[in-house]
Amino acid sequence: MTTLNFADDKKFSTGDGPTAVGVGDYNGDGHLDLAVVNRLANNVAILLGDGTGNFGTAPSLNVGTLPLDVALAMRLTSKWEMVLMA
């Protein structure tokens, strides 16, 4: 039987009414970041990861009314660009 050990939980402030989270490298530094949809605040908070399980203060991006979900896609124009949709 395999025993799993987990670190203590960490809490991060995201915003009002978080409903969904998207994980990706949003700033291109090689560390996973979080995009959290805040349905009641009509925004998406971006928590930039430092690679050790910690995330910085979340700046927010205003989006349409009552967002439900978030998606990340890559598109090729003159170069590869990351597109965050909420």
mmCIF file of C-alpha atoms in Angstrom, residues 10-75:
data_model
loop_
_atom_site.group_PDB
_atom_site.id
_atom_site.type_symbol
_atom_site.label_atom_id
_atom_site.label_comp_id
_atom_site.label_asym_id
_atom_site.label_seq_id
_atom_site.Cartn_x
_atom_site.Cartn_y
_atom_site.Cartn_z
ATOM 1 C CA LYS A 10 -2.315 27.369 1.816
ATOM 2 C CA LYS A 11 -4.936 30.044 1.372
ATOM 3 C CA PHE A 12 -4.718 32.786 -1.243
ATOM 4 C CA SER A 13 -7.005 35.787 -1.612
ATOM 5 C CA THR A 14 -8.590 35.837 -5.065
ATOM 6 C CA GLY A 15 -11.726 37.978 -5.075
ATOM 7 C CA ASP A 16 -15.486 37.918 -4.663
ATOM 8 C CA GLY A 17 -17.304 34.713 -5.619
ATOM 9 C CA PRO A 18 -14.563 32.507 -7.100
ATOM 10 C CA THR A 19 -16.157 29.891 -9.375
ATOM 11 C CA ALA A 20 -13.418 28.444 -11.596
ATOM 12 C CA VAL A 21 -9.652 28.222 -11.882
ATOM 13 C CA GLY A 22 -7.358 27.837 -14.881
ATOM 14 C CA VAL A 23 -3.744 26.717 -14.535
ATOM 15 C CA GLY A 24 -1.033 27.788 -16.968
ATOM 16 C CA ASP A 25 2.206 29.702 -17.309
ATOM 17 C CA TYR A 26 0.595 33.087 -17.919
ATOM 18 C CA ASN A 27 3.748 35.206 -17.750
ATOM 19 C CA GLY A 28 6.179 32.826 -19.474
ATOM 20 C CA ASP A 29 8.568 32.352 -16.529
ATOM 21 C CA GLY A 30 8.297 28.548 -16.479
ATOM 22 C CA HIS A 31 6.175 28.441 -13.287
ATOM 23 C CA LEU A 32 2.502 27.530 -13.107
ATOM 24 C CA ASP A 33 0.126 30.418 -12.416
ATOM 25 C CA LEU A 34 -3.577 30.517 -11.561
ATOM 26 C CA ALA A 35 -6.400 32.416 -13.240
ATOM 27 C CA VAL A 36 -9.405 32.562 -10.882
ATOM 28 C CA VAL A 37 -12.840 33.591 -12.150
ATOM 29 C CA ASN A 38 -14.603 35.846 -9.637
ATOM 30 C CA ARG A 39 -18.241 35.659 -10.682
ATOM 31 C CA LEU A 40 -19.572 38.284 -8.261
ATOM 32 C CA ALA A 41 -16.768 40.762 -9.033
ATOM 33 C CA ASN A 42 -16.935 40.277 -12.833
ATOM 34 C CA ASN A 43 -13.188 39.756 -13.078
ATOM 35 C CA VAL A 44 -10.399 37.193 -13.331
ATOM 36 C CA ALA A 45 -7.600 37.318 -10.761
ATOM 37 C CA ILE A 46 -4.157 36.217 -11.925
ATOM 38 C CA LEU A 47 -1.978 34.677 -9.208
ATOM 39 C CA LEU A 48 1.593 34.368 -10.437
ATOM 40 C CA GLY A 49 3.392 31.293 -9.104
ATOM 41 C CA ASP A 50 7.000 31.327 -7.941
ATOM 42 C CA GLY A 51 7.619 27.611 -8.512
ATOM 43 C CA THR A 52 7.629 26.718 -4.800
ATOM 44 C CA GLY A 53 3.870 26.526 -4.236
ATOM 45 C CA ASN A 54 3.465 30.202 -3.412
ATOM 46 C CA PHE A 55 1.539 32.791 -5.420
ATOM 47 C CA GLY A 56 1.853 36.568 -5.463
ATOM 48 C CA THR A 57 -0.862 39.151 -4.918
ATOM 49 C CA ALA A 58 -3.556 38.818 -7.533
ATOM 50 C CA PRO A 59 -4.061 41.683 -9.976
ATOM 51 C CA SER A 60 -7.471 41.379 -11.613
ATOM 52 C CA LEU A 61 -8.729 41.786 -15.154
ATOM 53 C CA ASN A 62 -12.287 43.025 -15.662
ATOM 54 C CA VAL A 63 -14.410 40.756 -17.853
ATOM 55 C CA GLY A 64 -18.086 40.541 -18.836
ATOM 56 C CA THR A 65 -20.992 40.207 -16.445
ATOM 57 C CA LEU A 66 -21.155 37.077 -14.255
ATOM 58 C CA PRO A 67 -18.300 35.021 -15.768
ATOM 59 C CA LEU A 68 -18.487 31.270 -15.182
ATOM 60 C CA ASP A 69 -15.305 29.684 -16.483
ATOM 61 C CA VAL A 70 -11.827 30.354 -17.822
ATOM 62 C CA ALA A 71 -9.847 28.799 -20.677
ATOM 63 C CA LEU A 72 -6.313 29.189 -21.946
ATOM 64 C CA ALA A 73 -5.331 28.799 -25.582
ATOM 65 C CA MET A 74 -2.295 29.437 -27.746
ATOM 66 C CA ARG A 75 -2.634 31.053 -31.157
#
